[in-house]
Coordinates of C-alpha atoms and ligand atoms in Angstrom, one line a residue:
M16 CA 20.0 -49.4 -23.3
K17 CA 23.5 -50.2 -22.1
P18 CA 26.1 -49.3 -24.8
E19 CA 27.5 -52.9 -24.7
L20 CA 24.1 -54.4 -25.5
Q21 CA 23.5 -51.8 -28.3
S22 CA 26.8 -52.6 -29.9
W23 CA 26.2 -56.4 -29.6
L24 CA 22.8 -56.0 -31.2
T25 CA 24.2 -53.8 -34.0
E26 CA 26.9 -56.5 -34.7
K27 CA 24.2 -59.2 -34.9
R28 CA 22.1 -57.0 -37.2
H29 CA 25.2 -56.7 -39.5
E30 CA 25.8 -60.4 -39.4
L31 CA 22.2 -61.2 -40.4
H32 CA 22.4 -58.5 -43.1
Q33 CA 25.2 -60.3 -44.8
V34 CA 23.3 -63.6 -45.3
P35 CA 19.7 -62.6 -46.4
E36 CA 17.4 -65.5 -47.3
V37 CA 14.2 -65.1 -49.2
S38 CA 10.7 -66.2 -48.1
G39 CA 10.5 -69.8 -47.3
E40 CA 14.2 -70.4 -47.5
E41 CA 15.2 -68.9 -44.1
R42 CA 17.0 -72.0 -42.8
G43 CA 20.3 -70.4 -42.0
T44 CA 18.8 -67.2 -40.5
A45 CA 16.4 -69.4 -38.3
A46 CA 19.4 -71.5 -37.1
S47 CA 21.4 -68.3 -36.2
I48 CA 18.4 -66.8 -34.4
S49 CA 17.7 -70.0 -32.5
N50 CA 21.3 -70.2 -31.3
L51 CA 21.3 -66.5 -30.3
L52 CA 18.0 -67.0 -28.4
Q53 CA 19.3 -70.1 -26.6
A54 CA 22.1 -67.8 -25.2
C55 CA 19.4 -65.4 -23.9
G56 CA 18.0 -67.9 -21.4
P57 CA 14.4 -68.6 -22.4
D58 CA 12.4 -71.4 -20.9
S59 CA 12.1 -73.0 -24.3
V60 CA 12.8 -72.3 -28.0
L61 CA 10.4 -73.7 -30.6
T62 CA 11.7 -74.1 -34.2
G63 CA 10.3 -75.1 -37.6
I64 CA 7.0 -73.3 -37.0
G65 CA 5.1 -72.8 -40.2
G66 CA 8.3 -73.4 -42.2
H67 CA 11.4 -71.9 -40.6
G68 CA 9.6 -69.9 -37.8
V69 CA 11.2 -69.7 -34.4
A70 CA 9.7 -68.7 -31.0
A71 CA 11.3 -68.2 -27.6
I72 CA 9.1 -68.5 -24.5
Y73 CA 9.8 -66.7 -21.2
D74 CA 7.4 -67.9 -18.5
S75 CA 7.1 -66.0 -15.3
G76 CA 5.6 -69.1 -13.5
S77 CA 2.6 -67.0 -12.3
P78 CA -0.8 -66.8 -14.1
G79 CA -1.4 -64.0 -16.5
P80 CA -1.7 -63.2 -20.2
T81 CA 0.7 -64.2 -22.9
V82 CA 2.2 -61.3 -24.7
A83 CA 4.0 -61.9 -28.0
I84 CA 6.4 -59.7 -30.0
R85 CA 6.6 -60.6 -33.6
C86 CA 9.4 -59.9 -36.2
E87 CA 10.2 -61.4 -39.6
L88 CA 13.1 -63.6 -40.9
D89 CA 13.0 -63.0 -44.6
G90 CA 15.0 -60.9 -47.0
L91 CA 14.1 -60.0 -50.6
P92 CA 15.2 -61.3 -54.1
I93 CA 16.7 -57.9 -54.9
Q94 CA 20.4 -57.1 -55.6
E95 CA 21.6 -54.7 -52.9
I96 CA 23.6 -51.6 -53.8
S97 CA 25.8 -51.0 -50.7
S98 CA 29.3 -50.0 -49.9
A99 CA 28.9 -51.2 -46.2
R100 CA 31.5 -53.7 -45.0
Y101 CA 28.5 -55.9 -43.9
A102 CA 26.9 -55.8 -47.4
S103 CA 25.0 -58.9 -48.6
Q104 CA 27.2 -61.8 -49.5
Y105 CA 24.4 -63.5 -51.5
P106 CA 24.1 -62.2 -55.1
G107 CA 20.6 -61.0 -56.0
K108 CA 19.4 -61.1 -52.4
G109 CA 19.2 -58.4 -49.8
H110 CA 17.7 -57.4 -46.4
L111 CA 16.0 -54.4 -48.1
C112 CA 12.9 -54.3 -45.9
G113 CA 14.8 -54.0 -42.6
H114 CA 13.8 -57.4 -41.2
D115 CA 17.4 -57.7 -40.0
G116 CA 16.9 -54.7 -37.8
H117 CA 13.5 -55.9 -36.6
M118 CA 15.2 -59.2 -35.6
A119 CA 18.0 -57.3 -33.7
M120 CA 15.4 -55.4 -31.7
V121 CA 13.6 -58.5 -30.7
L122 CA 16.9 -60.2 -29.8
G123 CA 17.4 -57.1 -27.5
V124 CA 14.1 -58.0 -25.8
A125 CA 15.2 -61.6 -25.4
F126 CA 18.5 -60.5 -23.8
V127 CA 16.8 -58.3 -21.3
L128 CA 14.1 -60.9 -20.4
G129 CA 16.8 -63.5 -20.0
N130 CA 18.1 -61.4 -17.1
Q131 CA 14.7 -60.3 -15.8
R132 CA 11.7 -62.6 -16.2
P133 CA 8.3 -61.0 -16.9
A134 CA 6.3 -60.0 -13.8
R135 CA 3.5 -62.5 -14.6
G136 CA 2.1 -64.5 -17.5
R137 CA 4.4 -65.3 -20.4
V138 CA 6.3 -63.5 -23.1
V139 CA 6.8 -65.2 -26.5
L140 CA 9.2 -63.7 -29.1
I141 CA 8.1 -64.7 -32.6
F142 CA 10.4 -64.8 -35.6
Q143 CA 8.1 -65.6 -38.4
P144 CA 9.1 -66.7 -41.9
A145 CA 7.9 -65.6 -45.4
E146 CA 6.3 -62.2 -44.6
E147 CA 7.2 -60.8 -48.0
T148 CA 5.0 -63.4 -49.8
G149 CA 2.1 -63.1 -47.3
Q150 CA 2.3 -66.8 -46.5
G151 CA 4.4 -66.8 -43.3
A152 CA 2.0 -65.6 -40.6
M153 CA -0.8 -67.8 -41.8
A154 CA 1.5 -70.9 -41.9
F155 CA 2.9 -70.0 -38.5
R156 CA -0.6 -69.8 -36.9
A157 CA -1.7 -73.0 -38.6
D158 CA 1.3 -75.0 -37.2
P159 CA 0.3 -77.3 -34.3
K160 CA 3.1 -75.8 -32.3
F161 CA 1.3 -72.5 -32.3
T162 CA -1.1 -73.9 -29.6
Q163 CA 1.9 -73.7 -27.2
I164 CA 2.2 -70.0 -28.0
A165 CA -1.5 -69.0 -28.1
P166 CA -0.9 -65.3 -27.5
D167 CA -3.5 -62.9 -25.9
Y168 CA -1.6 -59.8 -27.2
V169 CA 0.8 -59.5 -30.2
F170 CA 2.8 -56.4 -30.9
S171 CA 5.0 -55.7 -33.9
L172 CA 6.6 -52.8 -35.7
H173 CA 7.8 -51.8 -39.1
N174 CA 10.4 -49.2 -39.8
L175 CA 9.1 -46.5 -42.2
P176 CA 11.3 -44.3 -44.5
G177 CA 9.7 -40.9 -45.0
L178 CA 8.9 -40.6 -41.3
E179 CA 11.3 -38.7 -39.0
L180 CA 14.0 -41.0 -37.6
G181 CA 12.9 -42.5 -34.3
A182 CA 9.3 -41.1 -34.4
V183 CA 6.3 -43.4 -34.0
E184 CA 3.1 -43.4 -35.9
L185 CA 0.2 -45.8 -35.4
C186 CA -3.5 -46.0 -36.0
S187 CA -6.6 -47.5 -34.4
G188 CA -8.6 -49.8 -36.7
P189 CA -7.3 -50.5 -40.2
A190 CA -3.5 -50.3 -40.2
N191 CA -2.5 -51.9 -43.5
C192 CA -4.3 -52.6 -46.8
A193 CA -5.5 -55.9 -48.0
S194 CA -3.9 -56.9 -51.3
R195 CA -3.5 -59.8 -53.7
G196 CA -1.9 -60.5 -57.0
M197 CA -4.4 -61.6 -59.7
R198 CA -2.9 -63.7 -62.5
I199 CA -5.0 -63.9 -65.6
A200 CA -4.1 -66.5 -68.2
L201 CA -6.0 -66.2 -71.5
T202 CA -5.8 -69.2 -73.9
G203 CA -6.9 -69.2 -77.5
K204 CA -5.1 -71.0 -80.3
T205 CA -1.9 -70.1 -82.2
S206 CA -1.8 -70.0 -86.0
H207 CA 0.5 -69.0 -88.8
A208 CA 0.9 -65.2 -88.9
A209 CA -0.2 -65.4 -92.6
A210 CA -3.5 -67.0 -91.5
P211 CA -4.6 -65.5 -88.2
Q212 CA -8.2 -66.4 -89.0
D213 CA -7.2 -70.1 -88.3
G214 CA -6.4 -69.3 -84.7
V215 CA -7.9 -67.5 -81.7
S216 CA -5.7 -64.6 -80.6
P217 CA -6.0 -63.2 -77.1
A218 CA -4.7 -59.8 -78.4
G219 CA -8.1 -58.1 -78.5
A220 CA -9.1 -59.2 -75.0
L221 CA -5.7 -58.2 -73.7
A222 CA -6.1 -54.8 -75.3
E223 CA -9.5 -54.4 -73.7
L224 CA -8.5 -55.6 -70.3
L225 CA -5.3 -53.6 -69.9
P226 CA -7.1 -50.2 -69.5
A227 CA -10.3 -51.7 -68.1
L228 CA -8.5 -53.4 -65.1
A229 CA -6.0 -50.5 -64.7
T230 CA -9.0 -48.1 -64.1
L231 CA -11.3 -50.5 -62.2
G232 CA -9.9 -49.4 -58.8
Q233 CA -9.0 -45.7 -58.9
G234 CA -7.5 -45.4 -55.4
G235 CA -8.4 -42.1 -53.8
A236 CA -9.2 -41.6 -50.1
L237 CA -8.1 -44.5 -47.8
D238 CA -11.6 -45.2 -46.5
A239 CA -13.7 -48.3 -46.5
D240 CA -14.5 -47.9 -50.3
Y241 CA -10.9 -47.6 -51.3
A242 CA -9.9 -49.8 -54.2
L243 CA -6.8 -49.7 -56.3
T244 CA -5.9 -51.8 -59.2
T245 CA -2.3 -51.8 -60.6
V246 CA -1.3 -53.6 -63.8
T247 CA 2.1 -55.0 -63.0
H248 CA 2.9 -57.4 -65.9
A249 CA 1.5 -58.4 -69.3
W250 CA 2.7 -60.6 -72.2
L251 CA 1.2 -61.8 -75.4
G252 CA 2.5 -64.8 -77.5
E253 CA 6.2 -65.2 -78.4
A254 CA 8.6 -62.6 -79.7
T255 CA 8.4 -63.8 -83.4
F256 CA 6.8 -62.5 -86.6
G257 CA 5.8 -65.9 -87.9
V258 CA 3.1 -66.9 -85.3
A259 CA -0.2 -65.3 -84.4
P260 CA -0.4 -65.7 -80.6
G261 CA -2.6 -68.2 -78.7
L262 CA -1.7 -67.2 -75.1
A263 CA -1.6 -64.1 -73.1
E264 CA -1.1 -63.3 -69.4
L265 CA -2.0 -60.2 -67.4
W266 CA -1.0 -59.6 -63.8
V267 CA -2.9 -57.1 -61.7
T268 CA -2.4 -56.1 -58.0
L269 CA -5.7 -55.5 -56.2
R270 CA -5.6 -53.3 -53.1
T271 CA -8.4 -52.3 -50.6
V272 CA -8.6 -51.0 -47.0
S273 CA -11.2 -53.7 -46.0
D274 CA -11.5 -57.4 -46.7
T275 CA -15.2 -56.9 -47.6
R276 CA -14.3 -54.4 -50.3
M277 CA -11.6 -56.8 -51.5
T278 CA -14.3 -59.5 -52.0
E279 CA -16.3 -57.1 -54.1
L280 CA -13.3 -55.9 -56.1
I281 CA -12.3 -59.5 -56.9
Q282 CA -15.9 -60.2 -58.2
E283 CA -15.9 -57.0 -60.3
A284 CA -12.5 -57.9 -61.8
E285 CA -13.3 -61.5 -62.5
Q286 CA -16.6 -60.6 -64.2
R287 CA -14.8 -58.1 -66.4
V288 CA -12.2 -60.6 -67.4
T289 CA -14.6 -63.4 -68.1
A290 CA -16.8 -61.2 -70.2
S291 CA -13.9 -60.1 -72.4
A292 CA -12.5 -63.6 -72.7
H293 CA -15.8 -65.3 -73.6
A294 CA -16.7 -62.6 -76.1
Q295 CA -13.4 -63.4 -77.9
G296 CA -13.7 -67.2 -77.7
L297 CA -10.9 -67.6 -75.2
S298 CA -10.7 -69.8 -72.1
V299 CA -9.5 -68.1 -69.0
E300 CA -7.8 -69.1 -65.8
I301 CA -7.5 -66.8 -62.8
T302 CA -5.2 -67.6 -59.9
Y303 CA -4.0 -65.5 -56.9
D304 CA -0.6 -65.1 -55.3
D305 CA 0.7 -62.9 -52.5
V306 CA -2.6 -62.8 -50.7
F307 CA -2.6 -60.4 -47.8
E308 CA -5.7 -59.8 -45.6
A309 CA -6.2 -56.3 -44.1
C310 CA -4.4 -55.6 -40.9
R311 CA -6.4 -54.1 -38.0
N312 CA -5.0 -52.7 -34.8
S313 CA -7.1 -53.3 -31.6
D314 CA -7.9 -50.1 -29.5
E315 CA -6.5 -51.7 -26.3
A316 CA -3.2 -52.7 -28.0
V317 CA -2.9 -49.3 -29.5
Q318 CA -3.4 -47.7 -26.1
I319 CA -0.6 -49.9 -24.6
L320 CA 1.8 -48.9 -27.4
T321 CA 0.9 -45.2 -27.0
E322 CA 1.6 -45.4 -23.3
A323 CA 4.9 -47.3 -23.8
C324 CA 6.0 -44.4 -26.2
R325 CA 5.0 -41.8 -23.6
I326 CA 7.0 -43.6 -20.8
R327 CA 10.0 -43.9 -23.1
D328 CA 9.7 -40.3 -24.3
V329 CA 9.4 -41.3 -27.9
P330 CA 7.3 -38.9 -30.1
C331 CA 4.2 -40.8 -31.0
R332 CA 1.3 -39.7 -33.3
L333 CA -2.0 -41.4 -33.9
V334 CA -2.8 -41.2 -37.7
P335 CA -6.2 -41.5 -39.2
T336 CA -5.3 -43.6 -42.3
P337 CA -3.7 -47.0 -42.9
Q338 CA -0.6 -47.7 -44.9
R339 CA -1.2 -48.7 -48.6
F340 CA 1.4 -51.5 -48.4
S341 CA 0.3 -54.8 -47.0
E342 CA 1.4 -56.9 -44.0
D343 CA 0.6 -60.4 -43.1
F344 CA 0.7 -59.4 -39.4
G345 CA -3.1 -59.1 -39.6
Q346 CA -3.3 -62.9 -39.3
F347 CA -2.2 -62.7 -35.6
G348 CA -5.3 -60.6 -35.0
K349 CA -7.4 -63.7 -35.2
G350 CA -7.7 -64.7 -31.6
A351 CA -5.5 -62.0 -30.1
K352 CA -5.4 -58.2 -29.5
T353 CA -2.8 -56.9 -31.9
A354 CA -1.1 -53.7 -32.9
M355 CA 1.7 -52.7 -35.2
F356 CA 3.4 -49.4 -35.1
W357 CA 5.6 -47.6 -37.6
L358 CA 9.0 -46.4 -36.5
G359 CA 10.5 -43.6 -38.6
A360 CA 13.6 -44.5 -40.6
G361 CA 14.3 -40.9 -41.5
R362 CA 12.5 -38.4 -43.8
D363 CA 15.0 -38.8 -46.7
H364 CA 15.9 -42.5 -46.1
P365 CA 15.7 -44.7 -49.2
Q366 CA 12.4 -46.5 -49.4
L367 CA 11.7 -50.1 -48.4
H368 CA 12.5 -52.6 -51.2
N369 CA 14.8 -50.1 -52.9
P370 CA 18.3 -51.5 -53.7
D371 CA 20.1 -48.8 -51.7
Y372 CA 17.9 -49.2 -48.5
D373 CA 19.7 -50.2 -45.3
F374 CA 18.1 -50.4 -41.8
P375 CA 19.2 -47.5 -39.6
D376 CA 21.0 -49.0 -36.6
A377 CA 20.0 -46.0 -34.4
L378 CA 16.5 -47.5 -34.3
I379 CA 17.5 -50.8 -32.5
P380 CA 17.4 -49.5 -28.9
I381 CA 14.2 -47.5 -29.5
G382 CA 12.4 -50.5 -30.8
T383 CA 13.7 -52.8 -28.1
E384 CA 12.7 -50.3 -25.3
I385 CA 9.2 -49.7 -26.7
F386 CA 8.6 -53.5 -26.9
L387 CA 9.9 -54.0 -23.3
T388 CA 7.7 -51.3 -21.9
A389 CA 4.7 -52.5 -23.9
I390 CA 5.2 -55.9 -22.3
E391 CA 5.5 -54.4 -18.8
E392 CA 2.3 -52.3 -19.4
T393 CA 0.4 -55.3 -20.6
L394 CA 1.4 -57.6 -17.8
K395 CA 0.8 -55.0 -15.1
T396 CA -3.0 -54.8 -15.6
Ligands
LIG414 ZN1 8.9 -55.8 -47.4
LIG415 ZN1 8.9 -55.7 -44.2

């Protein structure tokens, strides 16, 4: 990559970093991205896709497949700890997953395509909203404008702390776990603390369910049977000595490698909850948030990425197990061949979603070049 382009992309990354917007609120980021894309000469830019999603289309004018590159617009509701001059200007919000860096890489692809159209087919650069809540990709695909994109292949990457800076890992088949937040509300009846027998307290059911749900999914090897349950939040009544509680809430994150195992785990968890609640005379309401389906890489798309890394001389390793964390990128696999790869952010780099995390700028040219080569490889055959 030319040094001028690299420094321009780094500058844009820093600008985006200063104004992080959380899932569903990416209005300003989408406007900046749309303006930057317009300057990179696409045939069209679509906006407002599935919320604040943006897409730039580069059409070769000759028949061929549509290749899409996908990145994310959203930051996180976490206060950043940073001494960088480009630190977040929004209190309590930060680009702590590196989506600012992912956007810069895809802007690099836009800039190059603006000067050199794809050989055939079309290239679509997707900036999707609301990845962190698991809602963005689904909303993006469900938007009527998605029919104008209709990709045959979709590639994406996520930077990965813990992996050597600039190294690539990817796997065939399951790439990211399915997960969902299970919110359990137990309702009984409050009473005077002096007469608990007049009420129905959820304390007993909560005391049963805490260990029962924490041990329902034990984790272990990341195979088709893998199931992990993590209790993330619990409360019971109000902080007072005068009232016996009538309400309790318990939040548990369910995680599996496959969507089938997730369906079973949900059933097991719901049966356990209902049994405890009913035995104690409580009513129960179960709702789900942050629902992520499992993400699978297609063999053909993995081969294309592997070849792109070889051509670009980037160290690339096929790994046998998926990542435990979830990704809504899996949604794009419905109707397209997809693959996501992990790009090392450095062995000792702060982890994603940590307050002191910052995307390593050195990755920008590597990501852009792998994507450009993957596009060429896909359109060549
Ligand atoms: Zn994240
Ligand atoms: Zn992320």
